PDB file of C-alpha atoms in Angstrom:
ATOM      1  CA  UNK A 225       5.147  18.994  -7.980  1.00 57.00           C
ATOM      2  CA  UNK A 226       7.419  16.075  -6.110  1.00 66.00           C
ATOM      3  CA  UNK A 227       5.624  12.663  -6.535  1.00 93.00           C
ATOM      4  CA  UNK A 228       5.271   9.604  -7.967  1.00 96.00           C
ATOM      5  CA  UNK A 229       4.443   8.738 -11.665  1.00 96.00           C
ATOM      6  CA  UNK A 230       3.469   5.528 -13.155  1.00 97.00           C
ATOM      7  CA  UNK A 231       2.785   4.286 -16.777  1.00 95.00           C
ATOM      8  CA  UNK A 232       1.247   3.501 -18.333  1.00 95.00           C
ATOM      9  CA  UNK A 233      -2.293   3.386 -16.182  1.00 95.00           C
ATOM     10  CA  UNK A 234      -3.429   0.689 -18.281  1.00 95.00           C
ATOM     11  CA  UNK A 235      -1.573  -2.287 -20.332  1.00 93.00           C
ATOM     12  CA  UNK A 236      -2.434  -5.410 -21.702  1.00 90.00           C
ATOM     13  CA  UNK A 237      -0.587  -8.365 -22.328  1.00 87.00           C
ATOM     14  CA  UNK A 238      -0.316 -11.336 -25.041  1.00 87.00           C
ATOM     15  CA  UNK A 239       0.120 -14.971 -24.023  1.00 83.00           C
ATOM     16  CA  UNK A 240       3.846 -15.301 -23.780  1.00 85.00           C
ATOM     17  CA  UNK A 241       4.731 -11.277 -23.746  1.00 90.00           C
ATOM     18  CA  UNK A 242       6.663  -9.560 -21.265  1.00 93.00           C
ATOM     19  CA  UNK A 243       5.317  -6.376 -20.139  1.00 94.00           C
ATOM     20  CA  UNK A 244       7.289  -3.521 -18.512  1.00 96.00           C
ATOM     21  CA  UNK A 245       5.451  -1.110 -15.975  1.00 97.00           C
ATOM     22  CA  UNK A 246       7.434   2.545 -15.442  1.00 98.00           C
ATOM     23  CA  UNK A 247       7.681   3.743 -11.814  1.00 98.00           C
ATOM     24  CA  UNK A 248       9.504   7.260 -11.670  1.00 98.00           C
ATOM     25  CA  UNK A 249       9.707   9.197  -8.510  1.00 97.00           C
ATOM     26  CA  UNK A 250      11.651  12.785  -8.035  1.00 96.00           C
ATOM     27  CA  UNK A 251      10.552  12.753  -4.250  1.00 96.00           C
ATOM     28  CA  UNK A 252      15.030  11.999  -3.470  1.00 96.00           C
ATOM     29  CA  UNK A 253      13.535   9.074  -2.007  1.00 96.00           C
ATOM     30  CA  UNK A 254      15.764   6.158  -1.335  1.00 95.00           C
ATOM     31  CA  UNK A 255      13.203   3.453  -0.954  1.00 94.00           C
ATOM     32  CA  UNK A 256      10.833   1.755  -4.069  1.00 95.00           C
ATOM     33  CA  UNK A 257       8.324  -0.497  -3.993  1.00 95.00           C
ATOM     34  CA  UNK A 258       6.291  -2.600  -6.254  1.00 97.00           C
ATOM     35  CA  UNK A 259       2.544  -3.894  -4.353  1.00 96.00           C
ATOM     36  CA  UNK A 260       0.094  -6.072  -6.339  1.00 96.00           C
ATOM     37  CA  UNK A 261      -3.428  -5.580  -5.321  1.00 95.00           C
ATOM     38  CA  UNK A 262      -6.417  -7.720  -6.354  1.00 93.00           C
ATOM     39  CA  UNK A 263      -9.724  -7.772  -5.281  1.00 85.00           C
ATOM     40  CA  UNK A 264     -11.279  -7.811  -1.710  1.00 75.00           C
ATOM     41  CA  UNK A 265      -7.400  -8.292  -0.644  1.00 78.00           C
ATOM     42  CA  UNK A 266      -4.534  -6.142   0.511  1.00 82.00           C
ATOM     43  CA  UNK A 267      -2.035  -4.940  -0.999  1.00 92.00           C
ATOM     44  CA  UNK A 268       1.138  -7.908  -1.255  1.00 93.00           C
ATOM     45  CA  UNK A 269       4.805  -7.049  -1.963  1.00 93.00           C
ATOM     46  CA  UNK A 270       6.445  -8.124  -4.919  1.00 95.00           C
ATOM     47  CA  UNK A 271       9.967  -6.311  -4.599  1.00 95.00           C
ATOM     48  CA  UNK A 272      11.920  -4.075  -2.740  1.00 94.00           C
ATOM     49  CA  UNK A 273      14.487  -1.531  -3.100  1.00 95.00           C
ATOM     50  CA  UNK A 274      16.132  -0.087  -0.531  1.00 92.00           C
ATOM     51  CA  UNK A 275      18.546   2.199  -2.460  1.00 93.00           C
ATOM     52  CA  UNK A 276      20.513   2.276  -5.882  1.00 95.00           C
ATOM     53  CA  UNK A 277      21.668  -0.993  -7.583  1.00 95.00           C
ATOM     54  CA  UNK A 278      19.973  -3.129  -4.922  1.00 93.00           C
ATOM     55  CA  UNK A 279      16.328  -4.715  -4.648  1.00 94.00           C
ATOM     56  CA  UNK A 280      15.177  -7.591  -2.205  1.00 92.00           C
ATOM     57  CA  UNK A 281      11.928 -10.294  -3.413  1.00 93.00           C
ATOM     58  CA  UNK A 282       8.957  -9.650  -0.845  1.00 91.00           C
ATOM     59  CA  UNK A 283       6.486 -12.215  -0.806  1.00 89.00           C
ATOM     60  CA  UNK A 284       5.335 -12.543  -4.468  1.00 94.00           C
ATOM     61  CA  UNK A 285       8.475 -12.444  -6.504  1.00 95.00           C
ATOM     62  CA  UNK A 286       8.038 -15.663  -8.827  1.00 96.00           C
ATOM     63  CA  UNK A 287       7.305 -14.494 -12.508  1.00 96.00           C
ATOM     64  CA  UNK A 288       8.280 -10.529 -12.031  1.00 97.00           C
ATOM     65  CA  UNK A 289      11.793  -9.097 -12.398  1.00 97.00           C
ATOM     66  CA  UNK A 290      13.061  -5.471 -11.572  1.00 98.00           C
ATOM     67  CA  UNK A 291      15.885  -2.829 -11.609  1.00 97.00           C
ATOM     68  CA  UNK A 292      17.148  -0.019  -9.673  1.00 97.00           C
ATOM     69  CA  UNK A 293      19.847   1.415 -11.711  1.00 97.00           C
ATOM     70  CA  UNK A 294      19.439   4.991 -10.929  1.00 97.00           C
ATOM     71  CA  UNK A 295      17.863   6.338  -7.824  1.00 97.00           C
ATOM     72  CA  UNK A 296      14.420   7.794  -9.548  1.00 97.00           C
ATOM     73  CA  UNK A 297      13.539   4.472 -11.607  1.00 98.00           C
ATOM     74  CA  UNK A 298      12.079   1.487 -10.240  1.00 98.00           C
ATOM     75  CA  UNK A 299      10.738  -0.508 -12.961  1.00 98.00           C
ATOM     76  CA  UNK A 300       8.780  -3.752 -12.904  1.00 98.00           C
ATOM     77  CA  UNK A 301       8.926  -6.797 -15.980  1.00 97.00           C
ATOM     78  CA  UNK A 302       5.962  -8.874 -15.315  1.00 95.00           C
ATOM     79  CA  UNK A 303       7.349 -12.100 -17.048  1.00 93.00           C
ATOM     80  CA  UNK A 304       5.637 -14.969 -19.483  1.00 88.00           C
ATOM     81  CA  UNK A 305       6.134 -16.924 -16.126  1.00 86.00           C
ATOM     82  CA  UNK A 306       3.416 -14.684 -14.230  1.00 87.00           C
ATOM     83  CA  UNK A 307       1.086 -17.278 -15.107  1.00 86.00           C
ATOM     84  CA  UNK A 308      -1.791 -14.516 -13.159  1.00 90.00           C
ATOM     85  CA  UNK A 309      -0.952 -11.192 -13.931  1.00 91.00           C
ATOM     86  CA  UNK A 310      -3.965  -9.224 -14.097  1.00 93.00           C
ATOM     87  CA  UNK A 311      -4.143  -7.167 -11.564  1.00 95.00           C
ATOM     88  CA  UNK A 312      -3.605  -3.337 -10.046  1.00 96.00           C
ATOM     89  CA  UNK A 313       0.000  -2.770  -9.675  1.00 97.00           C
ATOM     90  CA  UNK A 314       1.098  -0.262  -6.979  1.00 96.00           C
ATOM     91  CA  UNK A 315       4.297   1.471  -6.909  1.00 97.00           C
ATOM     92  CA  UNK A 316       5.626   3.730  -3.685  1.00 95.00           C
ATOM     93  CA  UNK A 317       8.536   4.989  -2.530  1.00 94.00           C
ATOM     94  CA  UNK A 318      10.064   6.137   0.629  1.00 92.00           C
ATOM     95  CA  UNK A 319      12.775   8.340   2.070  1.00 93.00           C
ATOM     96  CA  UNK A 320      13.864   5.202   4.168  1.00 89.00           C
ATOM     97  CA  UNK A 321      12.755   1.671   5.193  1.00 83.00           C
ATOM     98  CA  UNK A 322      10.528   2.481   7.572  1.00 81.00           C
ATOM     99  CA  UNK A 323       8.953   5.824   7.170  1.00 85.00           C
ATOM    100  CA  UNK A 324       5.610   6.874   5.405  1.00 86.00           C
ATOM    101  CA  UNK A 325       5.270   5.503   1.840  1.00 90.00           C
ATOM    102  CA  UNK A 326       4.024   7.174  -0.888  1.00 92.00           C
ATOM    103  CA  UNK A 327       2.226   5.774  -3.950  1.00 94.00           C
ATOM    104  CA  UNK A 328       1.803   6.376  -7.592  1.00 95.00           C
ATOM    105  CA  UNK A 329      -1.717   6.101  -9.160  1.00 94.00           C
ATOM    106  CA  UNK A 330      -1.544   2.491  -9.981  1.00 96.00           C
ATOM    107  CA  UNK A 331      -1.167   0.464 -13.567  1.00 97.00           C
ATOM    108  CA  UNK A 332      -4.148  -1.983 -14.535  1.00 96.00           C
ATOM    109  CA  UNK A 333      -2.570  -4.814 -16.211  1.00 95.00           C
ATOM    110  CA  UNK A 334      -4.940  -7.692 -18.167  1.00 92.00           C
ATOM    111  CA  UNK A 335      -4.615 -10.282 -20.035  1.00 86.00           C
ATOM    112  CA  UNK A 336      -6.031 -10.358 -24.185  1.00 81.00           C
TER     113      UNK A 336
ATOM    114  CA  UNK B 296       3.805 -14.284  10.249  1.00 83.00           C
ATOM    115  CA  UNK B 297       2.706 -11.179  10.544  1.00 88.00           C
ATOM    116  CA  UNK B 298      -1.609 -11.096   9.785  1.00 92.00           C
ATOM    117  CA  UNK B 299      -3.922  -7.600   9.638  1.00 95.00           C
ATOM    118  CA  UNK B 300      -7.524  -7.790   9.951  1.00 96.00           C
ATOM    119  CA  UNK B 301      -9.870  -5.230   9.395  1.00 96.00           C
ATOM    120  CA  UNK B 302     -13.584  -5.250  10.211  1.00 93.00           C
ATOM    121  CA  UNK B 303     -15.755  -4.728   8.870  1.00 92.00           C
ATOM    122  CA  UNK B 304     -15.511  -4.985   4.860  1.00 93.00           C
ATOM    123  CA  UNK B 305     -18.051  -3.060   4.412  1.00 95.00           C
ATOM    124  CA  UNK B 306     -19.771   0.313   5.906  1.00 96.00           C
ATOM    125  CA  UNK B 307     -22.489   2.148   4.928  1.00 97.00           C
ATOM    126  CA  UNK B 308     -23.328   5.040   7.256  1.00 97.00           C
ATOM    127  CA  UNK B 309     -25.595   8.496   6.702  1.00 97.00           C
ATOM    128  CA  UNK B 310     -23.307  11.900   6.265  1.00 97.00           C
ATOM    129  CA  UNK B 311     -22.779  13.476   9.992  1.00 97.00           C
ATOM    130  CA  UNK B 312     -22.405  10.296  11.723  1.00 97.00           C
ATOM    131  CA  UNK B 313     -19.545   9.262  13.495  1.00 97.00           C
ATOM    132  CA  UNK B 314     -17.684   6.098  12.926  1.00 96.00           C
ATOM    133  CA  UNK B 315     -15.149   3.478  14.020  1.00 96.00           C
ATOM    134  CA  UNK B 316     -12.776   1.940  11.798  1.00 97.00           C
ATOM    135  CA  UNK B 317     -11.257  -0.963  12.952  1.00 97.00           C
ATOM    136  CA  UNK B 318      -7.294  -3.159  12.822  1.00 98.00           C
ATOM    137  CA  UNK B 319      -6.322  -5.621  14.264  1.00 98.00           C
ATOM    138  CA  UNK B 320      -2.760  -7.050  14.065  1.00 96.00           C
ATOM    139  CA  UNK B 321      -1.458 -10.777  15.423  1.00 94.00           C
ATOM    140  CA  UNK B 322       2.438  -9.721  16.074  1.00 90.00           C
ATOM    141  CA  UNK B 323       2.818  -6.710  18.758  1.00 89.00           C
ATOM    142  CA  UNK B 324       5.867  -6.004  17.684  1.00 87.00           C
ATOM    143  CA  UNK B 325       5.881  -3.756  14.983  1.00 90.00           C
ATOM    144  CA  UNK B 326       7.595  -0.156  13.960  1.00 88.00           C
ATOM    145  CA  UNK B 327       4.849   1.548  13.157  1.00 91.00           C
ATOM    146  CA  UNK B 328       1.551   1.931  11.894  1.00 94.00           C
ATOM    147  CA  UNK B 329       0.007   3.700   8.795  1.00 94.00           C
ATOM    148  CA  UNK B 330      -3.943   4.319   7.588  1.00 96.00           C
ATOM    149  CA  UNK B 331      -4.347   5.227   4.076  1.00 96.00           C
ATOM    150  CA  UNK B 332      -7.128   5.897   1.750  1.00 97.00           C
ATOM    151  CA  UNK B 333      -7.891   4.442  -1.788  1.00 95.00           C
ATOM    152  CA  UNK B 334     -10.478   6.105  -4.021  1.00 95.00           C
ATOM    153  CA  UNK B 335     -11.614   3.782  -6.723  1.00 90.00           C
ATOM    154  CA  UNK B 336      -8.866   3.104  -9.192  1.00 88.00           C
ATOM    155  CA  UNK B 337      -6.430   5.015  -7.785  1.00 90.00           C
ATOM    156  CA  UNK B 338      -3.372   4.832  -5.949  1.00 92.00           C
ATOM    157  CA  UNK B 339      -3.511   5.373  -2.014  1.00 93.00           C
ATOM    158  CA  UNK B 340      -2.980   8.263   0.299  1.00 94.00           C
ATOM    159  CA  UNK B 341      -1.499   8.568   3.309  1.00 92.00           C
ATOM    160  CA  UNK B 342      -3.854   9.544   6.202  1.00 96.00           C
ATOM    161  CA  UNK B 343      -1.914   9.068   9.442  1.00 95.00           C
ATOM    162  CA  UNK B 344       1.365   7.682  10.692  1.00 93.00           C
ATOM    163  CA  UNK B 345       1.273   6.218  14.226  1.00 94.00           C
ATOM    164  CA  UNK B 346       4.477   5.215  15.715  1.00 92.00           C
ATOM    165  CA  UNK B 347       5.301   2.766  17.871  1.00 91.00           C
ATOM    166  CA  UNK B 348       5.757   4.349  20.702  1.00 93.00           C
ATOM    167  CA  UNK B 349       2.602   6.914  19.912  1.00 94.00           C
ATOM    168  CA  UNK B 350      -0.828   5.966  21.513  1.00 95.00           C
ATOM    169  CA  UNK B 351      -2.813   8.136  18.809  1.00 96.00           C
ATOM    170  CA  UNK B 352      -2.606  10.741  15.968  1.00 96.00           C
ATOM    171  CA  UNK B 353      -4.830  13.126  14.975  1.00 97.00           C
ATOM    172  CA  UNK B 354      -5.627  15.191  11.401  1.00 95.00           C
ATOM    173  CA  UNK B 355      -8.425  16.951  11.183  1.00 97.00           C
ATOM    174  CA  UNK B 356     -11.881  14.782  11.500  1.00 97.00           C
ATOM    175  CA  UNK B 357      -9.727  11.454  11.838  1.00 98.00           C
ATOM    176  CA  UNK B 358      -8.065  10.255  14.917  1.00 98.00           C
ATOM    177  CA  UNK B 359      -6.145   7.401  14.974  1.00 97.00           C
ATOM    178  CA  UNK B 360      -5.529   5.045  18.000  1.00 97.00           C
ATOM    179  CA  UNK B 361      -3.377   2.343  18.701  1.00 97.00           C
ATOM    180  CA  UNK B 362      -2.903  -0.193  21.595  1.00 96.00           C
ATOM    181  CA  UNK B 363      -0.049  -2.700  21.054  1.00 92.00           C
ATOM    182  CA  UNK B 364      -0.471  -4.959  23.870  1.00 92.00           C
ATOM    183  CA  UNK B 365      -3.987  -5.899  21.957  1.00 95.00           C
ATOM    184  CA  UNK B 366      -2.442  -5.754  18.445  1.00 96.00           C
ATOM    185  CA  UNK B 367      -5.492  -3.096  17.949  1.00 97.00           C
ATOM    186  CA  UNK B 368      -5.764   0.201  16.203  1.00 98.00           C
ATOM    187  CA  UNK B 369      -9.072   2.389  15.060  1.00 97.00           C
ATOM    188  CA  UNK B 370     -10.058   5.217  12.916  1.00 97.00           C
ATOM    189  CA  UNK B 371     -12.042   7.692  14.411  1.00 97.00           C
ATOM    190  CA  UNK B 372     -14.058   9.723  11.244  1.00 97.00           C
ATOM    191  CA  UNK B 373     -16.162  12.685  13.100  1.00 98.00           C
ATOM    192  CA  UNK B 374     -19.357  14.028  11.516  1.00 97.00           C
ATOM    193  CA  UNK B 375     -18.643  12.139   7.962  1.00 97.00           C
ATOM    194  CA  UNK B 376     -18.969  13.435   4.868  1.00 97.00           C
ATOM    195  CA  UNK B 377     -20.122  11.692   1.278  1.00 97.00           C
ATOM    196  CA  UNK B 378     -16.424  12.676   0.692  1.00 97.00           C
ATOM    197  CA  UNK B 379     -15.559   9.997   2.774  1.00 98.00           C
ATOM    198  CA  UNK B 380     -16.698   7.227   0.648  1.00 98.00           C
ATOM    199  CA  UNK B 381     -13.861   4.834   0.032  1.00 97.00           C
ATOM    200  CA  UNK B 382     -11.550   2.211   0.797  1.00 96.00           C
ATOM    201  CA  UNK B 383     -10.036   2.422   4.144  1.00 97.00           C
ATOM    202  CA  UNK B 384      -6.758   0.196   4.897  1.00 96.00           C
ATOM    203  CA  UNK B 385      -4.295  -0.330   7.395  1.00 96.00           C
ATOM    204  CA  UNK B 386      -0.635  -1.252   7.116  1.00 95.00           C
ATOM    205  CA  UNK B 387       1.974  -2.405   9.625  1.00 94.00           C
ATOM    206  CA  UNK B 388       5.517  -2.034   9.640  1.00 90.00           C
ATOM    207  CA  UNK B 389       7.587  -5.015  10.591  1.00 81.00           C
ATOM    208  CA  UNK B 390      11.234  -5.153  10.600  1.00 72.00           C
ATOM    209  CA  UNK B 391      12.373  -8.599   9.771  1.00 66.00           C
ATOM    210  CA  UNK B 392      15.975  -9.435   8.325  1.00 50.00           C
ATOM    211  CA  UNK B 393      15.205  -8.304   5.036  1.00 55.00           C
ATOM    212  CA  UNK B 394      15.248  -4.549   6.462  1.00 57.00           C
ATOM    213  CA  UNK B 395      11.560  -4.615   7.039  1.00 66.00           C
ATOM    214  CA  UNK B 396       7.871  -4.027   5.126  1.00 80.00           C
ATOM    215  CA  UNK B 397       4.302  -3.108   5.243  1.00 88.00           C
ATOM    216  CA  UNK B 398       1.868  -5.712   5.847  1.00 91.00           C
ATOM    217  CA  UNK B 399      -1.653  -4.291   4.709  1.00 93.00           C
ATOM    218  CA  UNK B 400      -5.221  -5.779   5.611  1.00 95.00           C
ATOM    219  CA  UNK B 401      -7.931  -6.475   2.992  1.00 94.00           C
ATOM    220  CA  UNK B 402      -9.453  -2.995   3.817  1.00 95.00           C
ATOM    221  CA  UNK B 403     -13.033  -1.282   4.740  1.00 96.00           C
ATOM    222  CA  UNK B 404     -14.784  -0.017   2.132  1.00 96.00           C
ATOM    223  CA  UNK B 405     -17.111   3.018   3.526  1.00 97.00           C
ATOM    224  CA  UNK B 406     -20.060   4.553   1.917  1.00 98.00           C
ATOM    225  CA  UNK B 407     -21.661   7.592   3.234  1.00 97.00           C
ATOM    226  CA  UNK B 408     -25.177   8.404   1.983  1.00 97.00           C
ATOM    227  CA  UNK B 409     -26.127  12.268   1.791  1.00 95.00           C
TER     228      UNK B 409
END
């Protein structure tokens, strides 16, 4: 079945650890996305891919990092400069900017 | 800057009834507009896309309206269903000079009661 996977669904992190959160999608999609989501509020964009070997910060960038070498893979580092990481993480793709996103089943990241 | 509202947070209605979602939006000028639907812990599904240019989309029990001159769009649910129960959100498209995103409000979260 085409869709979207994400690992792991849950992950903590140490005090000065950088975590990694998968994103894989075999929809051929060209878009990615990476959405935080905490509670009682929407969803907020952390990064942005718009196709292979490029990404764009959305509104939340400071303390994450990501990649886009091949066209499937969209990973997200949430850095030791995330100072507030815990939180649902969100990952979607699309075929293009602009049409209907889909989304993976979300990674709960806390803090030990 | 873009801003979505949705009202209410919170709806708790008894199975059959029909409801109203509601959006609002502060910037008219958008691409598109999508409704999805979160169950708890879980990602979110796509319900409805409405375009532009579209006044209204329907699937099913839900109907989807939108009036861009008021920067409003609703969910129609008819005769709900316990199956219902969840988070309701809206998202708006914007194209900006960064190639464009989804804006989302804080959602409604519906509960309906057998």
């Amino acid at each position: 079945d085409g869709g979207i996977t994400q690992s792991p669904k849950y992950l903590f992190r140490k005090e000065g650890q950088n975590v990694t959160l998968s994103c894989e999608q075999n929809l051929n999609h060209d878009a990615m996305y990476w959405y935080r989501q905490d509670p009682g509020q929407g969803l907020r964009l952390i990064y942005y891919s718009q196709i292979v070997n490029d990404f764009q910060k959305g509104d939340i960038a400071e303390g994450y990092s990501v990649s886009r070498e091949k066209k499937e893979s969209f990973p997200l580092t949430v850095t030791s400069a995330q100072k507030n990481p815990t939180a649902f993480y969100l990952c979607a793709s699309s075929m293009t900017a602009g049409q209907p996103q889909h989304f993976g089943d979300g990674t709960r990241l806390s803090i030990l | 800057k873009q801003e979505v509202t949705q009202i209410p947070a919170a709806l708790s209605v008894p199975e059959g009834e029909n409801l109203v979602l509601n959006c609002s939006f502060t910037d008219s000028a958008i691409y598109n507009l999508q409704w999805f639907r979160q169950d708890p812990g879980k990602g979110l599904t796509s319900l409805l896309l409405i375009q532009s240019s579209q006044r209204e989309q329907t699937s099913g029990r839900l109907n989807a309206s939108l009036d861009k001159s008021s920067g409003r769009s609703t969910l129609y649910i008819a005769a709900s269903q316990p199956g219902d129960s969840a988070t309701y959100l809206c998202a708006v498209y914007n194209f900006n000079n960064q190639g464009g995103k989804l804006i989302f409000g804080q959602g409604t979260e519906l509960s309906v009661k057998p």
